Amino acid sequence: MLSLFKRDYIQELKDHFSDCNDIIFETIYHPETSSKERYFVLIYQENTCLDNIKSVLLEALNNKIYHLDETKLHGIKEISLKNLDLIEKKIFSMEVLVYDTLTGIISSIPTFKEVKTINEVSLNIKDNTLQLRNVIRTPKLKIKSYDIGESTKTNVRLIYQEELVNEEIQNDIHKSLKRCTLSSVMSMDDLHNIASGCNRSFLPVFGQTTNLNLIKKELDKGHFVIFMDGQEKALIGPYNLFGLLGLSLNNYPYLFIERIIKVIAIFIGLFLSGLVASLYLYHPSLMPYSLLSNINIQDNLVLNLSIQFIIIEVILLLIKLLNQFTKSYLTIIIGALSLISLLYTNFINADILLFSLISFISINLLSIEKKLNEAFYIIHLIVLILSLILGMLGFAFSVIFTIIFISSKKVFDQTYLYPLSPLDFSSLWNYLKGKIVK
């Protein structure tokens, strides 16, 4: 609740509009005196036409006029300090609020300015902000402003609806823009690369558009909008999993499910590699011909494959952590060199290595900083889901085989390891049942 104390009132209003950088608080002092016993605080939306309001207020201070309705200003109305909804309505209707620190009265002054609707993104970032604010007249539309660049400052604005966004993505994008001080950020494409580097989303894809009507619709879906001063385009995104499927982000259960899927996606490489390992345990002829080398499994021990499998996954997870601080291309190169170097020691099987690399690169495609279209990510999403299903089956098979063979306390020899014909899954099921019964 807003405080009725004079000093607290303005501060609480500032706190209330803290994430709305398009709301201006301006103080008007008497120009010829240092006394601060009486001054005015103007609260208005940027681009609001002030006309002669400032000059009239200065005249009121100079002539000690204590009631603003005695000035040349027209349409002045007092507003209750407790009526926050009305205060919001007046500000977002392009009216100017004047708070008198002497009387403790806040008044609204109409500006009689109509907002002309435009359909395309303007070069002036303030005009773009005004168009969105004219549609969504509430502090829930957050507008955060950033000045990026070293030698030449460029204004960038992040706009979103507070109740509809994923908080993790919100914080990640906010930190990325706040830390951006590169002088090379001079175009929308540069900004696109920075925004696309946010890895908190399952599909962190941003699209560019010049259509303001589309932007207004995307805000209602829980997407972010990023404007850049001097650019006739805006970034919209990120298009996460449910955005691609056309589902609304208005309900938090969708976000909860998305976070679960995001965690599962991290382990796709684990499941896919488990599938390869389990097929080797069943019969090597189930695997395609090795594309790297024709290295046979040495010793045919469960322990041998398990150690190889664990080493690969530990390397992949370490590289995944490294990916938080480096570019995706560099991560993939480091991962490939690390695993290929182990291949030359003849310690890791070539096919397990190959499929682990494929799954790892597939995961990293989610964060590659490229302007790929939405259709590509729909296809990629389907591939990921299929990989996840097959990988989970493979991981389950590998666990079952490991438990059976370790419990039997037998090592793999050629006769024991390959008792079944290739792709004979009915025989595999009977074989497993027999082992479990024993």
Short mmCIF file of C-alpha atoms in Angstrom, two decimals:
data_model
loop_
_atom_site.label_atom_id
_atom_site.label_comp_id
_atom_site.label_asym_id
_atom_site.label_seq_id
_atom_site.Cartn_x
_atom_site.Cartn_y
_atom_site.Cartn_z
CA MET A 1 0.00 0.00 0.00
CA LEU A 2 1.24 3.48 -0.81
CA SER A 3 2.35 5.55 2.13
CA LEU A 4 0.63 8.85 2.93
CA PHE A 5 3.89 10.47 4.00
CA LYS A 6 5.21 12.97 1.48
CA ARG A 7 8.76 11.66 1.24
CA ASP A 8 7.73 8.01 1.13
CA TYR A 9 5.04 8.50 -1.48
CA ILE A 10 7.25 9.39 -4.43
CA GLN A 11 9.75 6.70 -3.52
CA GLU A 12 7.04 4.07 -3.40
CA LEU A 13 5.77 5.21 -6.79
CA LYS A 14 9.31 4.89 -8.14
CA ASP A 15 9.53 1.39 -6.71
CA HIS A 16 6.17 0.51 -8.23
CA PHE A 17 7.32 1.58 -11.71
CA SER A 18 10.93 0.45 -11.25
CA ASP A 19 10.81 -1.99 -14.18
CA CYS A 20 9.01 0.47 -16.46
CA ASN A 21 11.89 2.53 -17.83
CA ASP A 22 9.49 4.49 -20.05
CA ILE A 23 7.97 6.21 -16.98
CA ILE A 24 9.82 9.44 -16.17
CA PHE A 25 10.13 11.11 -12.75
CA GLU A 26 11.29 14.72 -13.11
CA THR A 27 11.74 17.30 -10.34
CA ILE A 28 11.00 21.02 -10.89
CA TYR A 29 12.79 23.39 -8.46
CA HIS A 30 12.63 27.17 -8.25
CA PRO A 31 15.42 28.39 -10.56
CA GLU A 32 16.51 31.31 -8.37
CA THR A 33 16.59 29.74 -4.94
CA SER A 34 18.24 26.76 -3.34
CA SER A 35 15.31 26.26 -0.99
CA LYS A 36 13.67 22.86 -1.38
CA GLU A 37 10.72 23.53 0.88
CA ARG A 38 8.46 23.35 -2.14
CA TYR A 39 9.03 21.68 -5.47
CA PHE A 40 7.05 19.71 -7.99
CA VAL A 41 7.58 16.13 -9.10
CA LEU A 42 6.35 15.37 -12.62
CA ILE A 43 5.43 11.79 -13.45
CA TYR A 44 4.70 10.98 -17.07
CA GLN A 45 5.25 8.51 -19.85
CA GLU A 46 8.08 9.35 -22.22
CA ASN A 47 6.95 10.94 -25.48
CA THR A 48 4.19 12.70 -23.53
CA CYS A 49 3.70 16.22 -24.86
CA LEU A 50 4.56 18.59 -21.97
CA ASP A 51 3.93 21.77 -24.01
CA ASN A 52 4.14 24.69 -21.57
CA ILE A 53 3.52 22.67 -18.38
CA LYS A 54 7.06 23.16 -17.05
CA SER A 55 7.02 26.92 -17.60
CA VAL A 56 3.65 27.26 -15.87
CA LEU A 57 4.91 25.27 -12.87
CA LEU A 58 8.02 27.44 -12.61
CA GLU A 59 5.78 30.51 -12.68
CA ALA A 60 3.67 28.99 -9.89
CA LEU A 61 6.80 28.50 -7.77
CA ASN A 62 7.96 32.05 -8.44
CA ASN A 63 4.59 33.67 -7.70
CA LYS A 64 3.82 31.31 -4.82
CA ILE A 65 0.60 30.03 -6.34
CA TYR A 66 -0.56 27.21 -4.07
CA HIS A 67 -3.40 25.88 -6.18
CA LEU A 68 -2.63 24.69 -9.70
CA ASP A 69 -6.19 25.35 -10.86
CA GLU A 70 -5.35 29.05 -10.50
CA THR A 71 -2.71 28.73 -13.21
CA LYS A 72 -3.07 28.66 -17.00
CA LEU A 73 -3.28 24.86 -17.01
CA HIS A 74 -6.63 23.38 -18.01
CA GLY A 75 -8.42 20.20 -16.98
CA ILE A 76 -6.55 19.79 -13.69
CA LYS A 77 -8.01 17.13 -11.39
CA GLU A 78 -6.86 16.01 -7.97
CA ILE A 79 -6.26 12.28 -7.50
CA SER A 80 -6.50 10.34 -4.27
CA LEU A 81 -3.12 9.19 -3.02
CA LYS A 82 -4.60 5.77 -2.34
CA ASN A 83 -6.02 5.23 -5.82
CA LEU A 84 -3.08 3.53 -7.49
CA ASP A 85 -5.22 2.12 -10.31
CA LEU A 86 -6.32 5.62 -11.32
CA ILE A 87 -2.74 6.88 -11.13
CA GLU A 88 -1.67 4.11 -13.52
CA LYS A 89 -4.56 4.84 -15.85
CA LYS A 90 -3.72 8.55 -16.02
CA ILE A 91 -0.02 7.94 -16.71
CA PHE A 92 -0.66 5.37 -19.43
CA SER A 93 -3.27 7.67 -21.00
CA MET A 94 -0.50 10.19 -21.74
CA GLU A 95 -1.49 12.55 -18.91
CA VAL A 96 1.04 14.31 -16.68
CA LEU A 97 0.87 13.85 -12.91
CA VAL A 98 2.16 16.70 -10.73
CA TYR A 99 2.96 16.10 -7.07
CA ASP A 100 3.23 19.21 -4.88
CA THR A 101 5.57 18.54 -1.96
CA LEU A 102 4.15 21.46 0.01
CA THR A 103 0.47 20.54 -0.11
CA GLY A 104 0.93 16.78 -0.59
CA ILE A 105 -1.56 16.84 -3.46
CA ILE A 106 -1.12 14.94 -6.71
CA SER A 107 -2.98 16.28 -9.74
CA SER A 108 -3.43 15.08 -13.29
CA ILE A 109 -3.03 17.35 -16.29
CA PRO A 110 -4.39 16.15 -19.66
CA THR A 111 -2.17 16.72 -22.68
CA PHE A 112 -4.84 16.08 -25.33
CA LYS A 113 -2.37 14.14 -27.48
CA GLU A 114 -3.56 11.21 -29.55
CA VAL A 115 -1.21 8.31 -30.21
CA LYS A 116 -1.04 7.62 -33.92
CA THR A 117 -1.05 3.89 -34.58
CA ILE A 118 1.70 2.57 -36.82
CA ASN A 119 2.11 -0.99 -38.07
CA GLU A 120 5.85 -1.11 -38.72
CA VAL A 121 8.82 -0.84 -36.38
CA SER A 122 10.19 2.71 -36.25
CA LEU A 123 13.82 3.85 -36.14
CA ASN A 124 12.95 5.72 -32.95
CA ILE A 125 12.94 3.26 -30.06
CA LYS A 126 10.65 5.51 -27.99
CA ASP A 127 7.97 5.43 -30.69
CA ASN A 128 8.05 1.63 -30.68
CA THR A 129 7.72 1.54 -26.91
CA LEU A 130 4.79 3.95 -27.06
CA GLN A 131 2.91 1.72 -29.50
CA LEU A 132 3.15 -1.27 -27.17
CA ARG A 133 2.33 0.77 -24.08
CA ASN A 134 -0.76 2.16 -25.79
CA VAL A 135 -2.07 -1.41 -26.13
CA ILE A 136 -0.95 -2.82 -22.76
CA ARG A 137 -1.55 -0.01 -20.26
CA THR A 138 -0.30 -1.68 -17.11
CA PRO A 139 2.97 -1.87 -15.13
CA LYS A 140 2.88 -5.61 -15.81
CA LEU A 141 4.35 -4.71 -19.19
CA LYS A 142 7.99 -4.46 -18.15
CA ILE A 143 10.25 -2.19 -20.18
CA LYS A 144 13.94 -2.32 -19.29
CA SER A 145 16.40 0.01 -20.96
CA TYR A 146 20.12 -0.65 -21.55
CA ASP A 147 22.86 1.54 -23.02
CA ILE A 148 25.35 -0.82 -24.65
CA GLY A 149 28.64 -0.09 -26.33
CA GLU A 150 31.85 1.60 -25.20
CA SER A 151 32.62 4.56 -27.43
CA THR A 152 29.12 5.01 -28.84
CA LYS A 153 26.18 4.16 -26.59
CA THR A 154 23.21 2.48 -28.22
CA ASN A 155 19.88 2.22 -26.43
CA VAL A 156 18.36 -1.27 -26.29
CA ARG A 157 15.05 -2.16 -24.65
CA LEU A 158 13.84 -5.49 -23.36
CA ILE A 159 10.02 -5.70 -23.20
CA TYR A 160 7.87 -8.49 -21.77
CA GLN A 161 4.77 -9.20 -19.70
CA GLU A 162 5.74 -10.08 -16.15
CA GLU A 163 3.18 -12.80 -15.45
CA LEU A 164 3.72 -14.72 -18.70
CA VAL A 165 7.47 -15.17 -18.95
CA ASN A 166 9.81 -17.88 -17.76
CA GLU A 167 11.78 -16.33 -14.88
CA GLU A 168 14.96 -18.26 -15.69
CA ILE A 169 15.01 -16.96 -19.24
CA GLN A 170 14.12 -13.46 -18.03
CA ASN A 171 17.09 -13.34 -15.64
CA ASP A 172 19.46 -14.83 -18.20
CA ILE A 173 18.61 -12.32 -20.95
CA HIS A 174 18.68 -9.45 -18.46
CA LYS A 175 22.21 -10.39 -17.32
CA SER A 176 23.42 -10.86 -20.90
CA LEU A 177 22.24 -7.39 -21.95
CA LYS A 178 23.42 -5.76 -18.73
CA ARG A 179 26.96 -7.13 -19.18
CA CYS A 180 27.11 -6.20 -22.85
CA THR A 181 29.66 -3.40 -23.27
CA LEU A 182 31.10 -4.42 -26.64
CA SER A 183 31.60 -1.53 -29.02
CA SER A 184 31.03 -3.97 -31.90
CA VAL A 185 27.31 -4.17 -31.13
CA MET A 186 26.11 -1.85 -33.84
CA SER A 187 23.46 -3.86 -35.68
CA MET A 188 20.43 -6.01 -34.97
CA ASP A 189 22.37 -9.08 -36.12
CA ASP A 190 25.00 -8.46 -33.42
CA LEU A 191 22.26 -8.16 -30.83
CA HIS A 192 20.65 -11.31 -32.22
CA ASN A 193 23.84 -13.27 -31.53
CA ILE A 194 24.01 -11.98 -27.95
CA ALA A 195 20.37 -12.83 -27.21
CA SER A 196 20.65 -16.27 -28.82
CA GLY A 197 23.49 -17.12 -26.47
CA CYS A 198 21.06 -17.51 -23.57
CA ASN A 199 21.03 -21.23 -22.79
CA ARG A 200 18.23 -21.35 -20.21
CA SER A 201 15.54 -22.14 -22.76
CA PHE A 202 14.97 -25.56 -24.30
CA LEU A 203 14.96 -23.91 -27.72
CA PRO A 204 16.54 -20.46 -27.33
CA VAL A 205 15.66 -19.16 -30.79
CA PHE A 206 15.00 -15.53 -31.60
CA GLY A 207 13.31 -14.28 -34.75
CA GLN A 208 13.42 -10.83 -36.34
CA THR A 209 10.38 -8.89 -37.52
CA THR A 210 9.30 -5.41 -38.61
CA ASN A 211 5.59 -6.00 -37.89
CA LEU A 212 4.37 -4.26 -34.73
CA ASN A 213 1.03 -6.06 -34.83
CA LEU A 214 2.85 -9.39 -34.68
CA ILE A 215 4.95 -8.13 -31.78
CA LYS A 216 1.81 -7.23 -29.80
CA LYS A 217 0.46 -10.76 -30.28
CA GLU A 218 3.76 -12.37 -29.32
CA LEU A 219 3.87 -10.42 -26.04
CA ASP A 220 0.57 -12.05 -25.07
CA LYS A 221 2.15 -15.47 -25.68
CA GLY A 222 4.88 -14.85 -23.11
CA HIS A 223 7.64 -13.95 -25.56
CA PHE A 224 10.23 -11.22 -25.18
CA VAL A 225 10.67 -8.27 -27.53
CA ILE A 226 13.98 -6.45 -27.93
CA PHE A 227 14.20 -3.08 -29.71
CA MET A 228 17.41 -1.34 -30.71
CA ASP A 229 17.56 2.39 -31.39
CA GLY A 230 18.11 3.15 -35.06
CA GLN A 231 16.99 -0.30 -36.23
CA GLU A 232 13.74 -0.94 -38.11
CA LYS A 233 13.55 -4.50 -36.82
CA ALA A 234 12.86 -6.14 -33.47
CA LEU A 235 13.85 -9.46 -31.94
CA ILE A 236 11.05 -11.78 -30.81
CA GLY A 237 11.69 -14.84 -28.72
CA PRO A 238 12.72 -17.13 -27.40
CA TYR A 239 10.57 -19.70 -29.16
CA ASN A 240 10.62 -22.49 -26.62
CA LEU A 241 9.16 -25.97 -26.90
CA PHE A 242 5.53 -25.04 -26.29
CA GLY A 243 5.76 -21.91 -28.41
CA LEU A 244 6.72 -24.08 -31.37
CA LEU A 245 3.82 -26.43 -30.71
CA GLY A 246 1.41 -23.47 -30.66
CA LEU A 247 0.53 -23.85 -26.97
CA SER A 248 0.01 -20.86 -24.73
CA LEU A 249 2.50 -19.97 -22.01
CA ASN A 250 -0.19 -18.42 -19.85
CA ASN A 251 -0.27 -21.45 -17.57
CA TYR A 252 2.68 -22.23 -15.35
CA PRO A 253 2.29 -26.05 -15.68
CA TYR A 254 3.59 -25.67 -19.24
CA LEU A 255 6.71 -23.98 -17.91
CA PHE A 256 7.12 -26.71 -15.29
CA ILE A 257 6.90 -29.43 -17.95
CA GLU A 258 9.32 -27.52 -20.15
CA ARG A 259 11.92 -27.44 -17.38
CA ILE A 260 11.58 -31.19 -16.90
CA ILE A 261 12.08 -31.79 -20.63
CA LYS A 262 15.06 -29.44 -20.57
CA VAL A 263 16.72 -31.58 -17.88
CA ILE A 264 15.94 -34.77 -19.80
CA ALA A 265 17.45 -33.28 -22.95
CA ILE A 266 20.79 -32.85 -21.20
CA PHE A 267 20.97 -36.61 -20.74
CA ILE A 268 20.04 -37.53 -24.30
CA GLY A 269 23.69 -38.25 -24.97
CA LEU A 270 23.74 -40.62 -22.01
CA PHE A 271 20.69 -42.55 -23.22
CA LEU A 272 21.84 -42.67 -26.83
CA SER A 273 25.27 -43.94 -25.82
CA GLY A 274 23.55 -46.49 -23.59
CA LEU A 275 21.69 -47.79 -26.62
CA VAL A 276 24.95 -48.30 -28.49
CA ALA A 277 26.57 -50.04 -25.52
CA SER A 278 23.59 -52.36 -25.04
CA LEU A 279 23.56 -53.34 -28.72
CA TYR A 280 27.23 -54.24 -28.46
CA LEU A 281 26.48 -56.36 -25.42
CA TYR A 282 23.74 -58.13 -27.37
CA HIS A 283 25.44 -58.61 -30.72
CA PRO A 284 27.91 -56.36 -32.61
CA SER A 285 26.31 -57.10 -35.97
CA LEU A 286 23.33 -55.00 -34.89
CA MET A 287 25.52 -51.93 -35.23
CA PRO A 288 26.28 -50.22 -38.54
CA TYR A 289 29.76 -50.59 -39.95
CA SER A 290 32.24 -48.47 -38.01
CA LEU A 291 32.91 -45.16 -39.77
CA LEU A 292 36.12 -44.50 -37.90
CA SER A 293 37.98 -47.79 -37.59
CA ASN A 294 37.38 -51.49 -37.29
CA ILE A 295 38.45 -51.94 -33.69
CA ASN A 296 37.08 -55.03 -31.99
CA ILE A 297 35.90 -55.02 -28.41
CA GLN A 298 38.89 -55.98 -26.29
CA ASP A 299 38.46 -58.71 -23.67
CA ASN A 300 34.65 -58.57 -24.02
CA LEU A 301 34.14 -57.64 -20.39
CA VAL A 302 31.25 -55.66 -18.98
CA LEU A 303 33.79 -53.76 -16.91
CA ASN A 304 35.70 -52.78 -20.06
CA LEU A 305 32.65 -51.27 -21.75
CA SER A 306 31.45 -49.68 -18.52
CA ILE A 307 34.74 -47.88 -18.02
CA GLN A 308 34.71 -46.65 -21.62
CA PHE A 309 31.12 -45.51 -21.27
CA ILE A 310 31.76 -43.66 -18.00
CA ILE A 311 34.87 -41.91 -19.37
CA ILE A 312 32.98 -40.69 -22.42
CA GLU A 313 30.07 -39.33 -20.39
CA VAL A 314 32.32 -37.61 -17.85
CA ILE A 315 34.17 -35.87 -20.69
CA LEU A 316 30.88 -34.81 -22.29
CA LEU A 317 29.51 -33.41 -19.03
CA LEU A 318 32.73 -31.49 -18.36
CA ILE A 319 32.62 -30.03 -21.86
CA LYS A 320 28.95 -29.16 -21.35
CA LEU A 321 29.96 -27.14 -18.29
CA LEU A 322 32.69 -25.49 -20.36
CA ASN A 323 30.02 -24.53 -22.86
CA GLN A 324 28.56 -22.09 -20.33
CA PHE A 325 31.68 -19.93 -20.76
CA THR A 326 32.59 -20.51 -24.41
CA LYS A 327 31.04 -20.52 -27.87
CA SER A 328 29.27 -23.66 -29.06
CA TYR A 329 31.58 -24.19 -32.02
CA LEU A 330 34.62 -24.18 -29.74
CA THR A 331 32.94 -26.63 -27.38
CA ILE A 332 32.23 -29.13 -30.15
CA ILE A 333 35.80 -28.88 -31.45
CA ILE A 334 37.28 -29.46 -27.98
CA GLY A 335 34.95 -32.39 -27.38
CA ALA A 336 35.79 -34.00 -30.72
CA LEU A 337 39.54 -33.63 -30.21
CA SER A 338 39.37 -35.02 -26.67
CA LEU A 339 37.44 -38.13 -27.64
CA ILE A 340 39.36 -38.75 -30.87
CA SER A 341 42.61 -38.58 -28.92
CA LEU A 342 41.30 -41.37 -26.70
CA LEU A 343 40.33 -43.33 -29.80
CA TYR A 344 43.95 -43.41 -30.96
CA THR A 345 44.90 -45.13 -27.71
CA ASN A 346 42.63 -48.04 -28.80
CA PHE A 347 40.93 -47.81 -25.40
CA ILE A 348 37.51 -46.54 -26.49
CA ASN A 349 35.53 -48.40 -29.13
CA ALA A 350 35.05 -46.46 -32.35
CA ASP A 351 31.29 -46.95 -32.69
CA ILE A 352 30.52 -45.95 -29.10
CA LEU A 353 32.68 -42.88 -29.62
CA LEU A 354 30.94 -42.01 -32.89
CA PHE A 355 27.41 -42.22 -31.52
CA SER A 356 28.39 -40.35 -28.36
CA LEU A 357 29.75 -37.52 -30.49
CA ILE A 358 26.59 -37.45 -32.62
CA SER A 359 24.37 -37.19 -29.55
CA PHE A 360 26.63 -34.58 -27.97
CA ILE A 361 26.66 -32.40 -31.09
CA SER A 362 22.87 -32.79 -31.30
CA ILE A 363 22.51 -31.35 -27.80
CA ASN A 364 24.83 -28.46 -28.61
CA LEU A 365 22.79 -27.55 -31.68
CA LEU A 366 20.27 -26.18 -29.20
CA SER A 367 22.59 -23.30 -28.32
CA ILE A 368 24.50 -22.64 -31.55
CA GLU A 369 24.33 -18.90 -32.20
CA LYS A 370 22.83 -18.88 -35.68
CA LYS A 371 19.68 -17.36 -37.10
CA LEU A 372 17.98 -20.63 -37.96
CA ASN A 373 14.33 -20.59 -38.88
CA GLU A 374 11.53 -22.12 -36.89
CA ALA A 375 10.99 -25.04 -39.27
CA PHE A 376 14.52 -26.32 -38.63
CA TYR A 377 13.90 -26.45 -34.90
CA ILE A 378 10.61 -28.30 -35.32
CA ILE A 379 12.46 -30.99 -37.30
CA HIS A 380 15.27 -30.99 -34.78
CA LEU A 381 12.77 -31.33 -31.95
CA ILE A 382 11.25 -34.43 -33.58
CA VAL A 383 14.72 -35.97 -33.96
CA LEU A 384 15.48 -35.26 -30.31
CA ILE A 385 12.26 -36.89 -29.12
CA LEU A 386 12.92 -40.01 -31.22
CA SER A 387 16.50 -40.15 -29.94
CA LEU A 388 15.20 -39.82 -26.41
CA ILE A 389 12.76 -42.74 -26.82
CA LEU A 390 15.34 -45.03 -28.45
CA GLY A 391 18.01 -43.95 -26.00
CA MET A 392 15.85 -44.69 -22.96
CA LEU A 393 15.18 -48.19 -24.29
CA GLY A 394 18.87 -48.67 -24.93
CA PHE A 395 19.80 -47.40 -21.50
CA ALA A 396 17.29 -49.79 -19.93
CA PHE A 397 18.73 -52.71 -21.94
CA SER A 398 22.28 -51.84 -20.91
CA VAL A 399 21.30 -51.72 -17.23
CA ILE A 400 19.48 -55.07 -17.47
CA PHE A 401 22.44 -56.73 -19.22
CA THR A 402 24.90 -55.33 -16.71
CA ILE A 403 22.88 -56.56 -13.73
CA ILE A 404 22.41 -60.03 -15.25
CA PHE A 405 26.02 -60.59 -16.19
CA ILE A 406 27.49 -59.15 -13.01
CA SER A 407 25.11 -61.23 -10.88
CA SER A 408 26.10 -64.37 -12.82
CA LYS A 409 29.77 -63.55 -12.11
CA LYS A 410 30.77 -64.62 -15.61
CA VAL A 411 32.94 -62.84 -18.11
CA PHE A 412 32.08 -62.32 -21.72
CA ASP A 413 33.62 -64.76 -24.11
CA GLN A 414 32.63 -64.98 -27.74
CA THR A 415 30.28 -67.93 -27.16
CA TYR A 416 28.59 -66.46 -24.11
CA LEU A 417 28.29 -62.96 -25.50
CA TYR A 418 26.65 -63.77 -28.84
CA PRO A 419 24.13 -66.60 -28.25
CA LEU A 420 21.46 -64.96 -30.39
CA SER A 421 20.98 -64.14 -34.03
CA PRO A 422 20.96 -60.46 -35.08
CA LEU A 423 17.67 -58.55 -34.61
CA ASP A 424 16.02 -61.59 -33.01
CA PHE A 425 14.28 -59.64 -30.27
CA SER A 426 11.92 -62.49 -29.36
CA SER A 427 14.96 -64.63 -28.64
CA LEU A 428 16.40 -61.71 -26.68
CA TRP A 429 13.30 -61.55 -24.49
CA ASN A 430 13.36 -65.32 -23.88
CA TYR A 431 17.08 -65.12 -23.15
CA LEU A 432 16.53 -62.37 -20.58
CA LYS A 433 13.66 -64.25 -18.92
CA GLY A 434 15.84 -67.34 -18.65
CA LYS A 435 18.63 -65.38 -17.03
CA ILE A 436 16.27 -63.70 -14.59
CA VAL A 437 14.70 -67.05 -13.60
CA LYS A 438 18.12 -68.57 -12.98
#
